[in-house]
CSV table of C-alpha atoms in Angstrom, one decimal:
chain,number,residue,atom,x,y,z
H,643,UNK,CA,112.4,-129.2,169.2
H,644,UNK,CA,110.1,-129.8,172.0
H,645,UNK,CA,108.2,-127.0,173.3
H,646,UNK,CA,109.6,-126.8,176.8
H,647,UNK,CA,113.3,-126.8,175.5
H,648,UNK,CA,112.5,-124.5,172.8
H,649,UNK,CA,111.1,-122.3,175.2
H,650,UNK,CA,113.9,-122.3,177.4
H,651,UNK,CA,115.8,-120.9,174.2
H,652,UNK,CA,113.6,-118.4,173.5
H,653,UNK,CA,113.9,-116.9,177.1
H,654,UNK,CA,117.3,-117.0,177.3
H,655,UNK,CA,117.8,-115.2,173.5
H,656,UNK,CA,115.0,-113.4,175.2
H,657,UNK,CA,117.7,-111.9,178.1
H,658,UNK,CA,120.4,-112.1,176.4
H,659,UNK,CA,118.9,-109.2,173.6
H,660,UNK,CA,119.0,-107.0,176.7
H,661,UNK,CA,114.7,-107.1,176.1
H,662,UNK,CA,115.0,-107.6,180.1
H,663,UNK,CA,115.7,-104.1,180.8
H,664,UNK,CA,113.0,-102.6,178.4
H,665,UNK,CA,110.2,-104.8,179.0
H,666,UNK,CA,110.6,-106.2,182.5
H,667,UNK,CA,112.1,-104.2,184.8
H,668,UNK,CA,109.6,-101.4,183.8
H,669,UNK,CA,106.4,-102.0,185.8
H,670,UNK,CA,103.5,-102.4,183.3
H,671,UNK,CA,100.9,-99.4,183.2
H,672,UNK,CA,97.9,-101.7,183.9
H,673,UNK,CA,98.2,-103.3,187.6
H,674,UNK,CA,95.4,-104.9,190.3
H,675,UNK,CA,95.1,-102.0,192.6
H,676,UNK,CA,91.9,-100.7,190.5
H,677,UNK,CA,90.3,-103.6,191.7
H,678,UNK,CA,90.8,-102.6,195.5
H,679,UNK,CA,88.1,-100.2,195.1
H,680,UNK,CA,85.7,-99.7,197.9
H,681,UNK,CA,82.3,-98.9,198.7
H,682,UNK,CA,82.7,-97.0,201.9
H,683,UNK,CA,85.2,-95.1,199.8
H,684,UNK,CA,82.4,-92.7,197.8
H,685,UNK,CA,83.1,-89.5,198.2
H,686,UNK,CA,79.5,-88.6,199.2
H,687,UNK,CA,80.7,-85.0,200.5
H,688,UNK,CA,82.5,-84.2,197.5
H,689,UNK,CA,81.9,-82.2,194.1
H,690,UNK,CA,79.6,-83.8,192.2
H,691,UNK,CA,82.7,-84.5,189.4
H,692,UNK,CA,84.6,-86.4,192.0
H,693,UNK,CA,81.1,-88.9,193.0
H,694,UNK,CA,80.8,-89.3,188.8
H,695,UNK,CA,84.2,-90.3,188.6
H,696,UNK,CA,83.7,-92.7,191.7
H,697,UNK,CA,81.5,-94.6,189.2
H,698,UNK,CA,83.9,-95.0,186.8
H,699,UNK,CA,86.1,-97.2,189.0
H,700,UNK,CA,83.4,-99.7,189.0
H,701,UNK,CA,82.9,-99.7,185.1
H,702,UNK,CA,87.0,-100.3,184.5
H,703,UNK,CA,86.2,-103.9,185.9
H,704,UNK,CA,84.0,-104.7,182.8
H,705,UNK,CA,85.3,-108.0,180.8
H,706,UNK,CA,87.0,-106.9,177.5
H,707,UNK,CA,88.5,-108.9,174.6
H,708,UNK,CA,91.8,-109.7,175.1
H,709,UNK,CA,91.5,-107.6,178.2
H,710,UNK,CA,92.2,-104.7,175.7
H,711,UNK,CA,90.1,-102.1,178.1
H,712,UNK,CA,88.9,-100.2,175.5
H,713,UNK,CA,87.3,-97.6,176.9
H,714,UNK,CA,87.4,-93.5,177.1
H,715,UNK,CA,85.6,-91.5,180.2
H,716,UNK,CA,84.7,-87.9,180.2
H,717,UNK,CA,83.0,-86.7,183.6
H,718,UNK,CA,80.7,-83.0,182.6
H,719,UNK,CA,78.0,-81.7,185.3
H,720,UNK,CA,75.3,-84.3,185.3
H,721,UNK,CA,76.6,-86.7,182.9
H,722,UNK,CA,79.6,-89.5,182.3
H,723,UNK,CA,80.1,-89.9,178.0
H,724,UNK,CA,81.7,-93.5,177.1
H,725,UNK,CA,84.0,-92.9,174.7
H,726,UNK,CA,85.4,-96.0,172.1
H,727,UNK,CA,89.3,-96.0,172.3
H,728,UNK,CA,90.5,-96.9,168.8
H,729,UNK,CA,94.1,-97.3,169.4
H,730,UNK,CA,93.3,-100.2,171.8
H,731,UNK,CA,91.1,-102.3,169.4
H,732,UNK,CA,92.1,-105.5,167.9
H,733,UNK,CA,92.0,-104.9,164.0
H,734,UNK,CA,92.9,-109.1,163.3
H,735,UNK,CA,90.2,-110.8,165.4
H,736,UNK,CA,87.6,-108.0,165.9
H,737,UNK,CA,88.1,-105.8,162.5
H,738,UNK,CA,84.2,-105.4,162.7
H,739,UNK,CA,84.7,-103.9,166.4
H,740,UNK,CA,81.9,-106.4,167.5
H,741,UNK,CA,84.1,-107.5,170.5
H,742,UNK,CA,85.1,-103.8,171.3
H,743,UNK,CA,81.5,-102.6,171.8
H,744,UNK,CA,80.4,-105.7,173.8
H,745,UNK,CA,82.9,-104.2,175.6
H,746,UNK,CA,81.8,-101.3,176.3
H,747,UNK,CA,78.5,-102.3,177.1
H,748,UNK,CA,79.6,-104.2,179.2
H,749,UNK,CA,81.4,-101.4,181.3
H,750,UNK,CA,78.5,-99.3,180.8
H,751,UNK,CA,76.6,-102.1,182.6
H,752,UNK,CA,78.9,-101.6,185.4
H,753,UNK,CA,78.4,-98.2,185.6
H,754,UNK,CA,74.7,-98.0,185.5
H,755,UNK,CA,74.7,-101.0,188.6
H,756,UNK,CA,77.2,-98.5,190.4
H,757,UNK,CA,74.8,-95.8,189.4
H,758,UNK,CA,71.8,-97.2,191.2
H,759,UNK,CA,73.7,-98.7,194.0
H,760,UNK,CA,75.0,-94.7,194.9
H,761,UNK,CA,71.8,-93.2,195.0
H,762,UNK,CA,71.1,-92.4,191.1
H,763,UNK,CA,69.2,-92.9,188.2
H,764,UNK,CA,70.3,-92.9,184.8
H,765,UNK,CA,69.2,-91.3,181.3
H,766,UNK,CA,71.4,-93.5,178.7
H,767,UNK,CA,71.7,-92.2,174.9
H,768,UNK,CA,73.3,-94.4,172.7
H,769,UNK,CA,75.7,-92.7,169.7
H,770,UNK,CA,74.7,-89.3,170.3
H,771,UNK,CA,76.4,-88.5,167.3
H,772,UNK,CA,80.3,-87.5,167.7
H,773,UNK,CA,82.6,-89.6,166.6
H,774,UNK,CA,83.6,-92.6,168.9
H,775,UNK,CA,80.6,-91.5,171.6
H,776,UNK,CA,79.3,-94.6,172.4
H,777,UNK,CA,77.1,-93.4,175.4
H,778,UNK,CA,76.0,-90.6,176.8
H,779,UNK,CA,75.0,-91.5,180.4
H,780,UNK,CA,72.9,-88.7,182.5
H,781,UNK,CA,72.8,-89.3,186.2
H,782,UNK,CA,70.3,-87.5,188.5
H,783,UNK,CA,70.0,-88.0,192.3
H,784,UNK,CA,66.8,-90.6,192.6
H,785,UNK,CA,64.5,-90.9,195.8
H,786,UNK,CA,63.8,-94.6,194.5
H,787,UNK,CA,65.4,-97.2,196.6
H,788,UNK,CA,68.1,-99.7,195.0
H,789,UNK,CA,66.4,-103.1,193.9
H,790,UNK,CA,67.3,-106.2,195.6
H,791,UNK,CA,68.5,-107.3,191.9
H,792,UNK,CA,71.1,-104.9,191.6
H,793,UNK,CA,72.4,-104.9,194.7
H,794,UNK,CA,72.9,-108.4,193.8
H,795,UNK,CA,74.7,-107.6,190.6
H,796,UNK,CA,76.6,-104.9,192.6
H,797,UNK,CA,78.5,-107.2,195.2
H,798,UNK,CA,79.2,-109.2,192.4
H,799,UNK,CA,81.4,-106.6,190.1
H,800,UNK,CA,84.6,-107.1,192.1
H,801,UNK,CA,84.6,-111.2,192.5
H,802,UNK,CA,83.7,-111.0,188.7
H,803,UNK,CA,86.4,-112.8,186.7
H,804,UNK,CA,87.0,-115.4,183.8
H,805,UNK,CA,87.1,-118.8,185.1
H,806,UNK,CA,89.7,-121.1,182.7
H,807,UNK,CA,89.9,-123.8,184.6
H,808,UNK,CA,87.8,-127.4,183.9
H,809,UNK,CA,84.4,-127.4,185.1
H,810,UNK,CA,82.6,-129.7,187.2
H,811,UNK,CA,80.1,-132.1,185.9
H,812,UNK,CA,77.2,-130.7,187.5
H,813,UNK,CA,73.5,-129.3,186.6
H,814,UNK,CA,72.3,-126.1,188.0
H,815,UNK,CA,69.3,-126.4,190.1
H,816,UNK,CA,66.1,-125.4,188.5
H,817,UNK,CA,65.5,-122.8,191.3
H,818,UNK,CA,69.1,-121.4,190.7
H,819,UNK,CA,68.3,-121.3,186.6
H,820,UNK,CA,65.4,-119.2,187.6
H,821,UNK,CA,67.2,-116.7,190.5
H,822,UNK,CA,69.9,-116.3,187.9
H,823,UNK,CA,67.5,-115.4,184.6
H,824,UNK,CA,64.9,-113.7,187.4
H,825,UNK,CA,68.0,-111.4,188.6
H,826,UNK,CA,70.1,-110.8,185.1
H,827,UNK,CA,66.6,-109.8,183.3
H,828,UNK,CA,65.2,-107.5,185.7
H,829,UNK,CA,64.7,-104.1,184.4
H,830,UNK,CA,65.0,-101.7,187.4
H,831,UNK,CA,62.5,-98.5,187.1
H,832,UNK,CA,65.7,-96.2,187.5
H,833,UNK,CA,67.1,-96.3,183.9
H,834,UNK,CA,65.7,-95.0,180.7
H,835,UNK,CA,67.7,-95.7,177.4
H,836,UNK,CA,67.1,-94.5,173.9
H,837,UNK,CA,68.9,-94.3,170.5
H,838,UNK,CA,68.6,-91.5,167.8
H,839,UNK,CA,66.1,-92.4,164.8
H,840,UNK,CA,65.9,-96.3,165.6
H,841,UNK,CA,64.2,-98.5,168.1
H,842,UNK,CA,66.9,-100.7,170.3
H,843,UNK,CA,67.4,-104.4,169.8
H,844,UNK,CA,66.5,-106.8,172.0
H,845,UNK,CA,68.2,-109.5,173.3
H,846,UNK,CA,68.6,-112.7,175.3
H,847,UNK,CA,70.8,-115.2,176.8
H,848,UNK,CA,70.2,-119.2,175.6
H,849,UNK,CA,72.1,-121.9,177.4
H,850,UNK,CA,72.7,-125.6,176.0
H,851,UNK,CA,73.7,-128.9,178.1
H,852,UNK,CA,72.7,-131.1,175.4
H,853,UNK,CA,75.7,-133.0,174.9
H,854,UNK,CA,75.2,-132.9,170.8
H,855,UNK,CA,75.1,-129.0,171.1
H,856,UNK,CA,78.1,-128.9,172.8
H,857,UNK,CA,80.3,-131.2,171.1
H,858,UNK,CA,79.2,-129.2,167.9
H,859,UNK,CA,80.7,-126.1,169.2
H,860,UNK,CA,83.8,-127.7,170.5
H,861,UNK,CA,84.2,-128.5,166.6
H,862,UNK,CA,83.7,-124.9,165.8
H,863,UNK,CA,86.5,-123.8,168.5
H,864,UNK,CA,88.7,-126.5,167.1
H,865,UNK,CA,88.2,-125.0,163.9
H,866,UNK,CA,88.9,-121.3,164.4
H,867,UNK,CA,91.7,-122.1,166.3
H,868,UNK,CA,93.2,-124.1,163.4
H,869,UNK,CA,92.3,-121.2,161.5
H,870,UNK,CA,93.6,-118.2,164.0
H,871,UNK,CA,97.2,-120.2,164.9
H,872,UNK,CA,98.0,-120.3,161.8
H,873,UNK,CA,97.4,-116.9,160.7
H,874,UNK,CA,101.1,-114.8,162.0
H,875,UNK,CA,98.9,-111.3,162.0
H,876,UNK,CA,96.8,-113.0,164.7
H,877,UNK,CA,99.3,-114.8,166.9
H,878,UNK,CA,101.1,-111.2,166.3
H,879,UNK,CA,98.4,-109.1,167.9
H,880,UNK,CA,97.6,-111.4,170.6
H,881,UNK,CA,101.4,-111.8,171.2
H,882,UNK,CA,101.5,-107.8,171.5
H,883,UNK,CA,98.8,-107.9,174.4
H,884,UNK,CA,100.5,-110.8,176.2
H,885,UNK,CA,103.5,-109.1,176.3
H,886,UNK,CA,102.1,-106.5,177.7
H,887,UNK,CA,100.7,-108.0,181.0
H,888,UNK,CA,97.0,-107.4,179.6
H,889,UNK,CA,96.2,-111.1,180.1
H,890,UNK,CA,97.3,-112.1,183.5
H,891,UNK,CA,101.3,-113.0,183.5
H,892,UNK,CA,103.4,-109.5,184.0
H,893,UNK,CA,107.6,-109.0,183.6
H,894,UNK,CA,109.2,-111.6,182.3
H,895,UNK,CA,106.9,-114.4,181.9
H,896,UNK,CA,104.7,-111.9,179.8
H,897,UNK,CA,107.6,-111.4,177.9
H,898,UNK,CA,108.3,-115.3,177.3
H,899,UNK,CA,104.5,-115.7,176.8
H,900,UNK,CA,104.7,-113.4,173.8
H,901,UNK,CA,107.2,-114.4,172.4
H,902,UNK,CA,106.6,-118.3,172.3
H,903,UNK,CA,102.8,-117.7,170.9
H,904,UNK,CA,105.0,-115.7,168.0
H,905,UNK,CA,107.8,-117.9,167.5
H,906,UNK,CA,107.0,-121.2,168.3
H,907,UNK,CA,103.7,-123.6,167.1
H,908,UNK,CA,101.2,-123.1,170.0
H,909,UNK,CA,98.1,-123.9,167.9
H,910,UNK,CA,98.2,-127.6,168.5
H,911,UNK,CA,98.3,-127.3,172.6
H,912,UNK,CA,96.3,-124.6,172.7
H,913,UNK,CA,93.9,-125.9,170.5
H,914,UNK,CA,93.8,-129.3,172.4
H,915,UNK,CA,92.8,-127.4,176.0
H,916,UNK,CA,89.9,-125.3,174.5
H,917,UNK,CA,88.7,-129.1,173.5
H,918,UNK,CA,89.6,-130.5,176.6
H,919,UNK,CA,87.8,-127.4,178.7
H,920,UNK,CA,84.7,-127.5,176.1
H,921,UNK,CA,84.7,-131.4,177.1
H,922,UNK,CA,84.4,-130.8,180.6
H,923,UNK,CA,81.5,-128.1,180.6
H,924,UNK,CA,77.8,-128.5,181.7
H,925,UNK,CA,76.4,-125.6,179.9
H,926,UNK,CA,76.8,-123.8,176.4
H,927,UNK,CA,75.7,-119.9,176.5
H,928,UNK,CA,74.8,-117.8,173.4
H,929,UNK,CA,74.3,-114.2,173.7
H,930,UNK,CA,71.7,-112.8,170.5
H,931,UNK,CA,69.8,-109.8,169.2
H,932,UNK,CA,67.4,-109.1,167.2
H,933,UNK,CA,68.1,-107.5,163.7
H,934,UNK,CA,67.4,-104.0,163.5
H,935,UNK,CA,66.4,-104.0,160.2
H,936,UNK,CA,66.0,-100.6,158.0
H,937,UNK,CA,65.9,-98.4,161.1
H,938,UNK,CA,70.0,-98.7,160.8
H,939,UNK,CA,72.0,-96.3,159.2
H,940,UNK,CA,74.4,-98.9,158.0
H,941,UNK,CA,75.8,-102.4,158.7
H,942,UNK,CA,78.4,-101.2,160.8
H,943,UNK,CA,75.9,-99.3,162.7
H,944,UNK,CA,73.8,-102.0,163.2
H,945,UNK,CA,76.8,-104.3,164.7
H,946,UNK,CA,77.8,-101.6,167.3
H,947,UNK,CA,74.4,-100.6,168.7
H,948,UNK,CA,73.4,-104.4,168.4
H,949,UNK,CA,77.2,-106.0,170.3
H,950,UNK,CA,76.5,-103.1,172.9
H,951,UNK,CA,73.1,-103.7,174.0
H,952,UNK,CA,74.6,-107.7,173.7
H,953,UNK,CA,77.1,-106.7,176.3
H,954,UNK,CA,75.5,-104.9,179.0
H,955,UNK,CA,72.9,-108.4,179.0
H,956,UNK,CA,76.3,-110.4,178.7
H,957,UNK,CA,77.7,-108.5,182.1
H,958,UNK,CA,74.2,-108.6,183.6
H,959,UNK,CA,74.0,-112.2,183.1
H,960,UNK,CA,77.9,-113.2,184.2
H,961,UNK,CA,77.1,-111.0,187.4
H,962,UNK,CA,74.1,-112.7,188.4
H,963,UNK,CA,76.0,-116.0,187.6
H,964,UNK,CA,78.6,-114.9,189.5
H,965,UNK,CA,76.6,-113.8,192.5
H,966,UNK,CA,75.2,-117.4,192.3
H,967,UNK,CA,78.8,-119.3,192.7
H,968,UNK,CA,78.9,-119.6,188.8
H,969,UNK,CA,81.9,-119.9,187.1
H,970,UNK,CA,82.5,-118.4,182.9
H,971,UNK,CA,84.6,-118.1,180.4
H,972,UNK,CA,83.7,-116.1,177.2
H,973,UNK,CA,84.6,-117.9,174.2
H,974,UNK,CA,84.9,-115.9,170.8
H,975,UNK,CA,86.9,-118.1,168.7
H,976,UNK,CA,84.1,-119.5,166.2
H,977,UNK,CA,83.1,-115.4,165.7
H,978,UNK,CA,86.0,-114.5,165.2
H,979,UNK,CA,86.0,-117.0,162.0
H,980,UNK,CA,83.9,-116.2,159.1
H,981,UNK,CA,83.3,-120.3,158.5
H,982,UNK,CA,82.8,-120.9,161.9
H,983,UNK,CA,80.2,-117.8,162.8
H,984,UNK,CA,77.4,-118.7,160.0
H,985,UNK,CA,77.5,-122.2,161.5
H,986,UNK,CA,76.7,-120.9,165.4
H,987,UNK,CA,72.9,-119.5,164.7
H,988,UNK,CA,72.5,-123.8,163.6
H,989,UNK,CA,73.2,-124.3,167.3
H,990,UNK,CA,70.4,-122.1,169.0
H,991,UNK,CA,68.1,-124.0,171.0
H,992,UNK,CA,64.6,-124.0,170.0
H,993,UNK,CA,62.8,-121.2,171.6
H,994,UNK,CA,65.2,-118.4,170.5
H,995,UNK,CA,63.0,-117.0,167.8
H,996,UNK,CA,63.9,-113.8,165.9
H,997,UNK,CA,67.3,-113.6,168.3
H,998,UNK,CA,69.4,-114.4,164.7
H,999,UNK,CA,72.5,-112.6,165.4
H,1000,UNK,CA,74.9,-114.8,168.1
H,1001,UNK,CA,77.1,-112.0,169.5
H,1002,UNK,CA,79.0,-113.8,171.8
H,1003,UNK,CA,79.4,-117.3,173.2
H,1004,UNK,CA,81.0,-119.1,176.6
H,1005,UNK,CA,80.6,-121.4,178.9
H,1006,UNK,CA,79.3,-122.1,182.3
H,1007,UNK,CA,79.6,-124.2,185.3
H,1008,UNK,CA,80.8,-124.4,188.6
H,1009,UNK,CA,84.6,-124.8,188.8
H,1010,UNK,CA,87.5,-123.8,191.4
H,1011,UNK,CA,88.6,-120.2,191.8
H,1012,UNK,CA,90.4,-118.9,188.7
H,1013,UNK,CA,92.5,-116.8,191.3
H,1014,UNK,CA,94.1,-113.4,190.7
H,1015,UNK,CA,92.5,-110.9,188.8
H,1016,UNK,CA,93.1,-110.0,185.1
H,1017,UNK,CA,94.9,-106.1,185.3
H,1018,UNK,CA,93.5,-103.0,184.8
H,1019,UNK,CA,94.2,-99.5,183.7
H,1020,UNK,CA,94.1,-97.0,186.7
H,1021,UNK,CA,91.1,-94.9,186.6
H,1022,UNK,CA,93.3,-91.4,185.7
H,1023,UNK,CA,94.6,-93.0,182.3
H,1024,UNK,CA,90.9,-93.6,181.5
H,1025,UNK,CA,89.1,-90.4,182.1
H,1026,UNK,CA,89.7,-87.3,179.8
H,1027,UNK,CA,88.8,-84.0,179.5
């Protein structure tokens, strides 16, 4: 049965089971009004709990996998703790939690940006110790004016967005290359980091627009798609966050979104556009660290501390790209793959040195706007006490 027709059949079994009522009628808990969030809005005559919290509503805009926003706030005195939320994490394609804690450093990029941009510096510790504690982030009033890099990466948070559509066949400048590494690498005087026992990775972004490079990582994502389609656990788990409204379509079309990726053979068509959008981009990016070696407790350690400090450069570096008129699209697939990830180090271009671990991957170019935003949580079902 074609796919169009077959899909008709599956949203009309779809009303008929009375699934309507439960799962569309029922506004979805995530929604865009967390993105309306505005400056002039800081509560600068408030407690000091209340401008904290302010903060948060900038982090909540990080990029997630599978816009899974998995993320836990605690606001106490001086200090905002970033907490991983285990129930939201994607145990088929991320069962290391690599994606989960780019994640998070990615929102804890956000914050620290929001930070400096109201007035404060930060103190971050990295897995102070109790379990799921990510970050403890200390914030102190700072007499240091904002740097002209992160007010850069600060205007940027809330135009921010995945970009799916086809890129344009065009280079970027060698004057925009630099603005773009000059602003995502600066390392502003008001933020000191540390992490118990162990010295912090570094890491780096890479970009590609050889054509060879990029034709052998459109194999890759051909690959892992193959691999993920057919695999029901996976098309079950991404099904579950479709349904949900996570990734753009809410109501019914979520609904009939889910339940065609479950039901019917997606694999060849989607398959065929990550090809056709891997054909039509400029640039490759790759994302590394540096191994920590024997300072790590453990391997599992080592990939959370490592995919966290990877996210906060990934956010840095899609905010300054953004800021520039960039478009991006994270692409995880050929991680996500065991066969496909040990192939990905093959494709770093010379220069990258000891960054051996590839923690994320995309692509980059200019392209027209992607449009709405992806949803988000509203701040009050993030923060705890």
């Amino acid at each position: 049965m074609p796919v169009s027709a077959a899909r008709v059949v599956i949203i009309s079994i779809f009303l008929i089971g009375g699934m309507l009522l439960a799962g569309v009628i029922m506004q979805p808990e995530a929604s865009l009004q967390a993105w309306d969030v505005r400056e002039s809005d800081f509560p600068a005559n408030s407690s000091q709990e209340d401008r904290l919290a302010f903060l948060i509503r900038y982090a909540i805009l990080a990029p997630s996998s599978h816009n899974s926003q998995p993320w836990k706030f605690n606001v106490s005195e001086d200090r905002i703790l970033i907490y991983a939320d285990e129930k939201r994490g994607l145990s088929v394609a991320d069962p290391d939690q690599r994606e989960m804690h780019i994640s998070l450093g990615c929102a804890l990029e956000n914050l620290v940006i929001a930070a400096e941009h109201f007035g404060y510096s930060s103190n971050i510790t990295y897995f102070p110790g109790e379990k799921d504690l990510v970050a403890e982030v200390e914030l102190q009033s700072a007499a240091i004016p904002e740097s002209d890099a992160n007010s850069i990466l600060f205007s940027a948070i809330k135009s921010r967005q995945t970009n799916r559509n086809p890129y344009q066949a065009r280079s970027i400048t060698d004057a925009d290359m630099h603005e773009l590494y000059s602003t995502a690498g600066h390392k502003s005087s008001r933020h000191r980091e540390s992490l118990f026992n162990a010295t912090l990775p570094a890491a780096a972004v890479f970009l590609s627009n050889d054509s060879a490079i990029i034709e052998s990582f459109r194999r890759l994502v051909v690959q892992a798609d193959d691999i993920h389609y057919s695999d029901a656990d996976y098309k079950a788990e991404l099904g579950r966050w479709l349904g949900q409204g996570s990734l753009g379509p809410t109501g019914l079309q979520a609904k009939a979104a889910q339940l065609e990726l479950v039901f019917l053979d997606m694999g060849p068509q989607e398959t065929a556009k990550d090809a056709e959008l891997i054909n039509s981009t400029p640039y490759i990016g790759f994302v590394c660290t540096e191994r920590i070696g024997e300072n790590a407790n453990s391997s599992a350690y080592a990939t959370r501390i490592s995919a966290v400090i990877a996210g906060r450069t990934f956010e840095r570096f899609w905010l300054a790209a953004t800021a520039r008129g960039l478009s991006l699209q994270p692409m995880s697939q050929a991680l996500e793959v065991q066969e496909t990830k040990e192939k990905l180090f093959g494709l770093l271009p010379s220069g990258s040195g000891n960054m051996s671990e590839v923690q994320q991957t995309f692509r980059l170019g200019y392209a027209a706007n992607e449009g709405k935003h992806t949803p988000r949580r509203p701040l009050e079902g993030t923060i705890e006490s």
